[in-house]
Amino acid sequence: MSNVTVIGAGYVGLTTAACLAHLGHKVVCCDIDPNRISMLEQGKIPIVEDGLEELVLSGIGSGQLSFVLGARHAASGSEVVFLCVPTPQRQDGSADMSYIVEAVNEIAENLDPGTVVVNKSTVPVGSTTVVESTLNRPDVLVVSNPEFLREGSAVHDFLHPERIVIGSDDQGAAIRVATLYSKINAPLVTTDPSSAETIKYASNAFLATKISFINAVANLCEAVGADVRDVILGMGYDSRIGFEFLKPGPGWGGSCFPKDTRALINIAEDGGYDFKLLKGVLSANDEQKEIVTSKIIELFSSDESASGHVAVLGLTFKANTDDLRESPAVGIVTKLLEAQIRVIAYDPTVLPTSIDRFDGKSDLAYDKSASSNANDMSSAFRLEQSRTEKIQELIDKGLEIASDPYAACDGSRVLAILTEWDQFKWLDYGKIADSMTKRAIFDGRNLLEPSQLRRLGFTYRGIGR
Ligand code: NAD
Ligand code: UGA
C-alpha cells in the first residue's frame, strides 16, 4: 500500500482520495479552500455524489484518509502525488493550465526524490512535459493518468472503470501507478503521455458527438413523423452502436464536454489540423439549445390570453449532481427570462432555503480573510463564485426558485422539464394539471409517457416523438 497525496478536493480529487483510501492506501487530500477542508475534516461532503460520504467517513475513521489546507506540505513524504485541479476554458477555447502550474510550483520543493507526480486533470496534449519542466526536478517522474468518471456516479465509475489509461515514458513509473489500482478489475492501457492525453479528449469529444448525432436524429424524427425512442431501440441493439449516450435532450453540458470539445478543436488547430467535424458537433449542440428554447416559447405563446408563467423542473446539467456549469437548463432559462417570460424553477439541489449561501453566507462560500495564502485570487474563490454567481445572476434576471415542484407549477401556463431527475417521473400530474392555467408540457428529456399526459388534457411536446 502506498502513501498518496491528492491535490484538489473537487469531483475528481475527492473521489480519487476517498476511493484510493478505500483500496487501502494512506491518502492525504488537500485543497486551497479552507471552508471545504474544514467541512471535509468533519466528514461533510461539499458536493452531491452518491456513496462519497460513506467512503469519506470510513476513510477518516480508519485513519486512511486525512485532509489538509494547501498543497505545499501535503506532498512531502508521499510516493505518488495526484494533480486533480481544474483546467477550465480560456476565452479562446484552450485549456487554462494556470491551476496546474500553481499547484506544481507549490509542491516542487517539497517532493521526496523518486516521487511520481500523476496528472489526473484533463490537460492539453504535451502537458506532461509542461509539468516536468515546471517541477524542474529530474529526480521526480511525471505520469498521465486521465480520469473517466461521470458526475453523479463518480464513486462507482472510479471503482469499476471500463479501462485504466496510464501514459508514461518510464515503465517503472507506469507500473507504480498501475499498482495503486491493483484491486480494480479493468483493462489497463499503457502508452506514452501524449497518447494518454489524447485518449481523454477524444473520448469526451466522441461521446459528445454521439449525443449531438442522436439530437439531430430526434429533430429529423419530428420532421418526418418518426419516434426517436423506437429508432434508438432499433439502432442500439446493433452492438457496434449500443444504447449508451443515445438519449436526446436539450443539448450536452457540464464542466467537461463543452470545454474539452473546444479544447480539442484548439489542440488540433495548434497541430495544423482543422477539426471541422467537431466544430459541427459544437454548433449542432448550440442549435439544440435554441430549438428547445423555441419549442417552449412556442407553447407559451400559443394562447396569449392565458395568464401564467413557465415552470421549469431541473437546473443542473444532468440529474444526480449539483453542478450547474454549462448547464443547458441554465442557458434556456436565461433566454426565457430575456424574452420577458416569468420563470419559476425547481431543482432538488437549488432550494430557496439554501439561497443564503448565494449571498456568500454559507459554509461553502470562500472566506478570503481566512486564507493563509497571500495568493488570494485562488481557484477555490473563482470556482465557488461561479456556482454562486450563476444562481445569483439568474435571480437578478428575475428567476424565482420554488421549494417543491408543485409550487413551481402552481399557476403556470407551460411546464418544461429540462433535467432528468427521477423524481419528476413520479409527480402527481393530475394535481399539477389542476393547478396550471393551461395544460402544456415540454418534456426536454422524454421522461414522461405522452399518452397518460394527453389523457389528463395536456398538450405534450417531447424531443423527437
Ligand atoms: P473541481 O472544480 O470540482 O475541483 C477542483 C478543486 O481543486 C477545487 O476544490 C479547487 O479549490 C482545488 N484547487 C485548485 N487549485 C488548487 C491548488 N493549488 N491546491 C489545492 N487545491 C486546488 O474540478 P473537477 O471537476 O474535480 O475537475 C478537475 C479536473 O479533472 C479538470 O481538469 C476536469 O476537466 C477533470 N475531470 C473532471 C471530471 C468531472 O466529472 N468533473 C471527470 C474527469 C476529469
Ligand atoms: C463526462 C463523461 O461521461 C465522463 O466519462 C468524463 O470523465 C467526464 O465527462 C469529464 O471528463 O468530466 P459528465 O460530464 O459527468 O461526464 O456527464 P455525462 O453523463 O457524460 O453527461 C454530459 C452531458 O451529456 C449532460 O448534459 C447530459 O445530460 C448529456 N447527455 C448524456 C445526453 O444528453 N444524452 C445522453 O445520452 C447522455
XYZ file of C-alpha atoms and ligand atoms in Angstrom:
546
model
C 0.000 0.000 0.000
C 1.307 3.451 -0.861
C 1.367 6.902 0.670
C -0.596 9.115 -1.719
C -1.352 12.838 -1.884
C -4.291 14.177 -3.873
C -4.248 17.860 -4.801
C -7.736 19.300 -5.255
C -10.832 18.100 -3.377
C -13.414 18.566 -6.149
C -15.411 15.952 -8.063
C -12.275 14.168 -9.275
C -9.861 14.804 -6.391
C -12.229 13.960 -3.551
C -13.459 10.833 -5.337
C -9.890 9.754 -6.099
C -8.797 10.340 -2.498
C -11.759 8.546 -0.922
C -11.566 5.598 -3.335
C -7.785 5.163 -3.016
C -8.186 5.178 0.787
C -10.955 2.596 0.384
C -8.499 0.482 -1.649
C -6.131 0.544 1.312
C -3.743 3.399 0.545
C -2.828 6.100 3.051
C -4.174 9.283 1.456
C -3.752 12.970 2.244
C -6.143 15.160 0.266
C -5.623 18.908 0.096
C -7.436 21.922 -1.268
C -6.853 25.666 -1.140
C -10.401 26.334 0.039
C -10.299 26.471 3.871
C -14.069 26.036 4.226
C -14.041 22.966 2.016
C -11.230 21.435 4.062
C -12.872 22.192 7.381
C -16.151 20.631 6.172
C -14.295 17.542 4.956
C -12.436 17.181 8.243
C -15.867 16.883 9.872
C -16.927 14.299 7.294
C -19.248 16.745 5.480
C -19.256 16.460 1.690
C -19.296 19.727 -0.283
C -20.698 18.149 -3.478
C -23.596 15.868 -4.330
C -22.086 12.471 -5.166
C -23.672 9.106 -4.469
C -21.727 6.954 -1.977
C -18.968 9.508 -1.410
C -19.929 10.472 2.131
C -19.768 6.843 3.318
C -16.285 6.397 1.841
C -15.000 9.687 3.271
C -16.360 8.884 6.736
C -14.932 5.389 6.675
C -11.548 6.693 5.422
C -11.401 9.276 8.221
C -12.499 6.643 10.746
C -9.849 4.131 9.739
C -7.144 6.797 9.588
C -6.514 6.035 5.898
C -7.797 9.453 4.747
C -6.991 12.926 6.021
C -7.442 16.464 4.761
C -5.096 19.447 4.856
C -5.222 23.014 3.663
C -2.842 23.807 0.799
C -0.588 21.593 -1.270
C 2.783 22.895 -0.118
C 3.366 20.483 2.742
C 0.781 17.849 1.808
C 3.022 16.309 -0.814
C 6.150 15.662 1.221
C 6.569 12.049 2.316
C 4.296 10.850 -0.487
C 5.231 8.218 -3.048
C 2.584 9.307 -5.536
C 1.002 12.769 -5.913
C -2.178 13.209 -7.973
C -2.967 16.552 -9.606
C -6.768 16.945 -9.670
C -7.096 20.712 -10.062
C -9.324 22.462 -12.600
C -8.371 23.109 -16.221
C -11.174 25.483 -17.190
C -11.660 27.008 -20.573
C -9.898 30.188 -21.594
C -11.641 32.793 -23.701
C -10.095 31.369 -26.907
C -11.361 27.838 -26.103
C -7.990 26.453 -24.995
C -7.473 24.852 -21.573
C -6.253 27.093 -18.757
C -3.152 25.437 -17.289
C -2.598 28.044 -14.583
C -4.092 25.923 -11.768
C -1.800 23.043 -12.695
C 1.226 25.333 -12.804
C 0.238 26.956 -9.475
C -0.143 23.556 -7.799
C 3.094 22.197 -9.246
C 5.007 25.288 -8.126
C 3.635 24.814 -4.629
C 4.800 21.206 -4.313
C 8.044 21.272 -6.343
C 10.448 21.901 -3.479
C 8.844 19.516 -1.022
C 8.658 16.323 -3.062
C 10.808 13.417 -1.921
C 13.257 12.101 -4.527
C 11.655 9.351 -6.606
C 8.088 10.636 -6.159
C 5.707 10.044 -9.074
C 3.515 13.036 -9.942
C 0.341 11.902 -11.716
C -1.723 14.208 -13.844
C -5.385 13.276 -13.493
C -6.758 16.633 -14.606
C -7.775 16.841 -18.258
C -4.877 18.636 -19.908
C -3.737 19.535 -23.428
C -1.504 17.121 -25.243
C 2.072 17.821 -24.180
C 1.177 18.859 -20.613
C 3.196 16.053 -19.035
C 6.252 17.864 -20.384
C 4.919 21.192 -19.042
C 4.570 19.637 -15.565
C 8.082 18.172 -15.815
C 9.643 21.478 -16.764
C 7.646 23.424 -14.133
C 8.709 20.950 -11.449
C 12.324 21.176 -12.566
C 13.038 18.045 -10.551
C 14.907 15.440 -12.625
C 14.551 13.067 -9.661
C 10.738 13.136 -9.895
C 8.725 11.290 -12.586
C 5.544 12.611 -14.222
C 2.795 10.299 -15.486
C -0.505 10.944 -17.251
C -3.497 9.037 -15.842
C -6.688 10.628 -17.202
C -9.946 10.152 -15.312
C -13.184 8.994 -16.959
C -15.658 9.218 -14.057
C -19.051 10.852 -14.537
C -20.517 13.243 -12.006
C -23.353 11.624 -10.092
C -21.803 8.156 -10.352
C -18.207 9.155 -9.629
C -17.512 6.575 -6.906
C -18.971 3.708 -8.920
C -17.113 4.799 -12.070
C -13.804 5.123 -10.198
C -14.058 1.685 -8.593
C -15.477 -0.029 -11.701
C -13.834 1.733 -14.637
C -14.159 0.493 -18.211
C -10.378 0.917 -18.519
C -7.408 2.495 -16.791
C -5.126 4.573 -19.004
C -1.545 5.290 -17.990
C 0.782 7.379 -20.131
C 4.467 7.375 -19.290
C 7.837 7.149 -20.974
C 9.145 5.419 -17.855
C 7.982 1.841 -17.423
C 8.825 1.764 -13.722
C 6.702 4.847 -13.028
C 3.815 3.405 -15.061
C 3.975 0.179 -13.035
C 3.971 2.108 -9.752
C 0.793 3.951 -10.766
C -0.826 0.754 -12.109
C -0.099 -0.970 -8.784
C -2.246 1.594 -6.955
C -5.225 0.172 -8.874
C -4.269 -3.498 -8.447
C -7.532 -4.286 -6.612
C -9.567 -2.917 -9.512
C -10.520 -5.319 -12.262
C -10.248 -3.335 -15.512
C -8.252 -3.426 -18.737
C -5.041 -1.427 -18.459
C -3.903 0.676 -21.410
C -0.307 1.794 -21.052
C 1.022 4.224 -23.596
C 3.084 7.389 -23.997
C 1.892 10.596 -22.255
C 0.695 12.357 -25.451
C -1.463 9.385 -26.443
C -2.936 9.168 -22.922
C -3.812 12.864 -23.017
C -5.348 12.463 -26.470
C -7.401 9.427 -25.346
C -9.116 11.598 -22.714
C -10.115 14.408 -25.087
C -11.037 12.069 -27.927
C -13.277 10.013 -25.604
C -15.206 13.057 -24.385
C -15.458 14.501 -27.899
C -16.721 11.169 -29.253
C -19.426 10.900 -26.574
C -20.474 14.495 -27.242
C -20.631 13.672 -30.970
C -22.832 10.658 -30.255
C -25.311 12.803 -28.298
C -25.344 15.538 -30.931
C -25.939 12.893 -33.577
C -28.969 11.486 -31.762
C -30.271 15.013 -31.088
C -30.090 15.631 -34.837
C -31.861 12.305 -35.493
C -34.552 13.350 -32.975
C -35.079 16.579 -34.892
C -35.272 14.548 -38.096
C -37.859 12.232 -36.471
C -40.063 15.215 -35.720
C -39.750 16.391 -39.306
C -40.723 13.020 -40.828
C -43.162 11.754 -38.176
C -40.965 9.014 -36.653
C -40.496 8.227 -32.949
C -36.885 8.624 -31.821
C -37.362 6.164 -28.943
C -38.112 3.352 -31.374
C -35.322 4.498 -33.670
C -32.875 4.286 -30.731
C -34.172 0.837 -29.859
C -33.636 -0.363 -33.396
C -30.175 1.211 -33.597
C -28.973 0.299 -30.127
C -29.344 -3.468 -30.488
C -26.521 -3.252 -33.011
C -23.601 -3.864 -30.662
C -21.415 -1.638 -32.824
C -23.726 1.256 -31.906
C -25.022 0.320 -28.432
C -27.619 2.133 -26.315
C -25.293 4.325 -24.245
C -25.237 8.082 -24.812
C -28.126 7.972 -27.235
C -30.638 9.882 -25.114
C -31.786 13.023 -26.887
C -32.193 16.138 -24.779
C -31.690 19.874 -24.596
C -28.016 19.553 -25.581
C -24.993 18.341 -23.667
C -23.436 20.475 -20.962
C -21.458 20.179 -17.754
C -17.972 21.067 -16.709
C -16.272 18.850 -19.286
C -17.891 18.107 -22.676
C -18.176 21.766 -23.735
C -14.700 22.784 -22.549
C -12.976 19.602 -23.693
C -14.583 19.696 -27.145
C -13.479 23.289 -27.624
C -10.023 22.457 -26.270
C -9.619 19.564 -28.708
C -10.551 21.801 -31.638
C -7.880 24.181 -30.341
C -5.281 21.452 -29.882
C -5.958 20.237 -33.436
C -5.627 23.783 -34.772
C -2.270 24.174 -32.999
C -1.160 20.963 -34.682
C -2.258 22.315 -38.086
C -5.451 20.202 -38.370
C -8.848 21.772 -38.898
C -11.227 19.515 -36.912
C -14.310 20.521 -38.931
C -16.360 17.529 -37.752
C -16.051 18.606 -34.119
C -16.839 22.222 -34.964
C -20.077 20.913 -36.495
C -20.814 18.932 -33.342
C -20.374 22.076 -31.240
C -22.649 24.178 -33.409
C -25.252 21.375 -33.512
C -25.226 21.488 -29.701
C -25.739 25.261 -29.650
C -28.541 24.831 -32.164
C -30.189 22.163 -29.975
C -30.477 24.613 -27.079
C -32.040 27.173 -29.465
C -34.514 24.590 -30.773
C -35.562 23.646 -27.248
C -35.952 27.288 -26.204
C -38.105 27.979 -29.286
C -40.341 24.993 -28.528
C -41.007 26.289 -25.006
C -41.669 29.832 -26.251
C -43.980 28.461 -28.948
C -46.010 26.521 -26.375
C -46.092 29.579 -24.113
C -47.190 31.932 -26.903
C -49.821 29.659 -28.400
C -52.514 31.166 -26.191
C -51.694 34.788 -25.435
C -54.952 35.176 -23.489
C -53.835 32.685 -20.802
C -52.097 34.002 -17.719
C -49.214 32.247 -16.000
C -45.517 31.604 -16.133
C -43.171 28.858 -17.342
C -42.481 26.295 -14.626
C -39.044 24.733 -15.081
C -38.153 21.421 -13.474
C -34.392 20.895 -13.282
C -31.499 23.346 -13.427
C -28.406 21.133 -13.128
C -26.661 19.946 -16.321
C -27.931 16.432 -15.675
C -29.601 14.520 -12.817
C -27.911 13.365 -9.583
C -25.420 16.218 -9.418
C -25.498 19.776 -8.056
C -23.287 21.025 -10.892
C -24.621 23.989 -12.877
C -21.519 24.505 -15.013
C -22.568 24.941 -18.673
C -25.980 23.531 -17.849
C -28.297 23.660 -20.890
C -31.168 24.312 -18.451
C -29.454 27.449 -17.148
C -28.894 28.713 -20.720
C -32.517 28.037 -21.678
C -33.911 29.694 -18.523
C -31.712 32.729 -19.229
C -33.142 33.013 -22.748
C -36.717 32.722 -21.437
C -36.083 35.473 -18.887
C -34.505 37.633 -21.583
C -37.675 37.122 -23.625
C -39.537 38.707 -20.655
C -41.159 35.392 -19.677
C -41.700 34.824 -15.969
C -39.969 31.607 -14.872
C -40.351 29.695 -11.613
C -37.894 26.811 -11.296
C -37.487 23.844 -9.026
C -34.320 21.773 -8.724
C -33.587 19.395 -5.821
C -30.128 20.926 -5.398
C -31.117 24.601 -5.698
C -33.548 25.271 -2.885
C -34.783 28.612 -1.528
C -33.624 27.579 1.949
C -30.055 27.432 0.634
C -30.249 30.776 -1.123
C -28.434 32.441 1.754
C -25.404 30.624 0.515
C -25.703 32.505 -2.753
C -25.065 35.690 -0.792
C -21.790 34.217 0.332
C -23.034 33.319 3.818
C -22.751 29.573 3.580
C -20.213 27.059 4.704
C -19.168 26.695 1.130
C -18.520 30.328 0.320
C -14.859 31.106 0.345
C -13.802 33.370 3.164
C -10.886 35.387 1.883
C -9.923 36.618 5.339
C -9.482 33.016 6.493
C -6.947 32.256 3.802
C -3.423 31.684 4.902
C -2.284 32.064 1.328
C -1.231 35.504 0.134
C -2.100 34.426 -3.400
C -5.732 35.099 -2.615
C -7.317 35.110 -6.034
C -7.218 31.363 -5.714
C -9.075 28.859 -7.837
C -11.359 27.982 -4.919
C -12.552 31.548 -4.785
C -13.017 31.839 -8.519
C -14.763 28.464 -8.853
C -17.072 28.760 -5.860
C -18.078 32.154 -7.147
C -19.070 30.570 -10.428
C -21.908 28.480 -8.925
C -22.855 31.288 -6.566
C -22.760 33.885 -9.289
C -24.687 31.753 -11.749
C -27.669 31.390 -9.425
C -27.446 34.987 -8.266
C -27.317 36.141 -11.895
C -30.464 34.150 -12.696
C -32.215 35.548 -9.625
C -31.160 39.065 -10.634
C -32.647 38.453 -14.081
C -35.948 37.562 -12.405
C -35.805 33.788 -11.878
C -37.925 32.647 -8.939
C -36.935 29.470 -7.120
C -39.628 27.192 -5.685
C -39.242 24.865 -2.742
C -41.050 21.956 -4.414
C -42.144 21.020 -7.933
C -45.848 21.616 -7.225
C -45.152 25.175 -6.043
C -43.205 25.839 -9.269
C -46.122 24.565 -11.390
C -48.882 26.352 -9.470
C -50.427 28.968 -11.791
C -48.105 28.144 -14.704
C -49.018 28.132 -18.388
C -46.257 25.762 -19.524
C -44.259 23.151 -17.666
C -40.753 22.480 -19.044
C -38.680 19.524 -17.825
C -35.025 20.262 -18.510
C -33.135 17.827 -16.244
C -33.975 14.130 -15.929
C -34.266 13.894 -12.109
C -36.039 10.583 -11.473
C -38.477 12.175 -9.011
C -40.035 14.170 -11.885
C -41.380 10.903 -13.319
C -43.435 10.196 -10.225
C -45.158 13.543 -9.685
C -48.951 13.712 -9.479
C -49.558 15.196 -12.937
C -53.321 15.268 -12.273
C -52.697 17.638 -9.359
C -50.266 19.659 -11.493
C -52.824 19.881 -14.344
C -55.430 21.278 -11.922
C -53.039 23.965 -10.709
C -51.987 25.221 -14.163
C -53.728 27.972 -16.164
C -53.172 25.970 -19.364
C -52.114 22.348 -19.676
C -48.928 22.318 -21.728
C -45.793 20.261 -21.129
C -42.442 20.420 -22.838
C -40.592 17.239 -21.844
C -36.989 18.064 -22.722
C -35.713 14.661 -21.548
C -38.503 12.369 -22.869
C -39.108 11.392 -19.257
C -42.893 11.048 -19.317
C -45.491 8.933 -21.110
C -47.257 11.225 -23.622
C -50.497 9.193 -23.751
C -51.015 9.460 -19.969
C -50.496 13.210 -20.072
C -52.773 13.660 -23.060
C -55.466 11.788 -21.106
C -55.091 14.471 -18.420
C -55.710 17.135 -21.068
C -52.090 18.195 -21.576
C -50.636 19.370 -24.853
C -47.413 17.309 -24.831
C -44.201 18.033 -26.705
C -41.073 15.982 -26.242
C -37.912 15.522 -28.264
C -38.164 13.540 -31.482
C -41.531 11.938 -30.763
P -13.486 20.944 -9.266
O -13.589 22.362 -9.603
O -14.675 20.221 -8.762
O -12.349 20.725 -8.152
C -11.073 21.229 -8.242
C -10.580 21.558 -6.836
O -9.188 21.897 -6.922
C -11.286 22.759 -6.208
O -11.845 22.377 -4.967
C -10.158 23.781 -6.029
O -10.299 24.581 -4.881
C -8.941 22.892 -5.938
N -7.667 23.538 -6.228
C -7.354 24.411 -7.212
N -6.068 24.770 -7.136
C -5.527 24.087 -6.097
C -4.225 24.032 -5.503
N -3.221 24.757 -5.988
N -4.045 23.242 -4.434
C -5.071 22.519 -3.909
N -6.315 22.535 -4.437
C -6.539 23.309 -5.504
O -12.889 20.230 -10.559
P -13.145 18.746 -11.052
O -14.498 18.654 -11.656
O -12.765 17.817 -9.968
O -12.113 18.646 -12.265
C -10.715 18.582 -12.051
C -10.052 18.143 -13.357
O -10.498 16.824 -13.700
C -10.370 19.002 -14.570
O -9.256 19.017 -15.413
C -11.506 18.254 -15.244
O -11.563 18.507 -16.632
C -11.095 16.815 -14.997
N -12.204 15.847 -14.968
C -13.379 16.165 -14.378
C -14.399 15.217 -14.311
C -15.746 15.550 -13.715
O -16.674 14.768 -13.894
N -15.915 16.649 -13.013
C -14.178 13.934 -14.811
C -12.936 13.638 -15.378
C -11.945 14.601 -15.443
C -18.497 13.184 -18.889
C -18.037 11.791 -19.352
O -19.170 10.930 -19.458
C -17.024 11.178 -18.382
O -16.556 9.943 -18.889
C -15.865 12.153 -18.234
O -14.931 11.664 -17.293
C -16.376 13.493 -17.765
O -17.348 13.998 -18.727
C -15.293 14.514 -17.688
O -14.314 14.452 -18.385
O -15.515 15.396 -16.877
P -20.180 14.148 -17.070
O -19.859 15.470 -17.659
O -20.173 13.982 -15.609
O -19.181 13.021 -17.647
O -21.643 13.753 -17.556
P -22.289 12.828 -18.678
O -23.109 11.811 -18.019
O -21.306 12.377 -19.674
O -23.263 13.883 -19.372
C -22.746 15.007 -20.066
C -23.889 15.753 -20.740
O -24.452 14.969 -21.796
C -25.045 16.084 -19.796
O -25.528 17.376 -20.096
C -26.086 15.031 -20.130
O -27.406 15.424 -19.864
C -25.858 14.858 -21.621
N -26.299 13.538 -22.121
C -25.645 12.410 -21.731
C -27.342 13.463 -23.023
O -27.947 14.497 -23.396
N -27.701 12.246 -23.509
C -27.073 11.100 -23.142
O -27.463 10.012 -23.643
C -26.020 11.173 -22.232
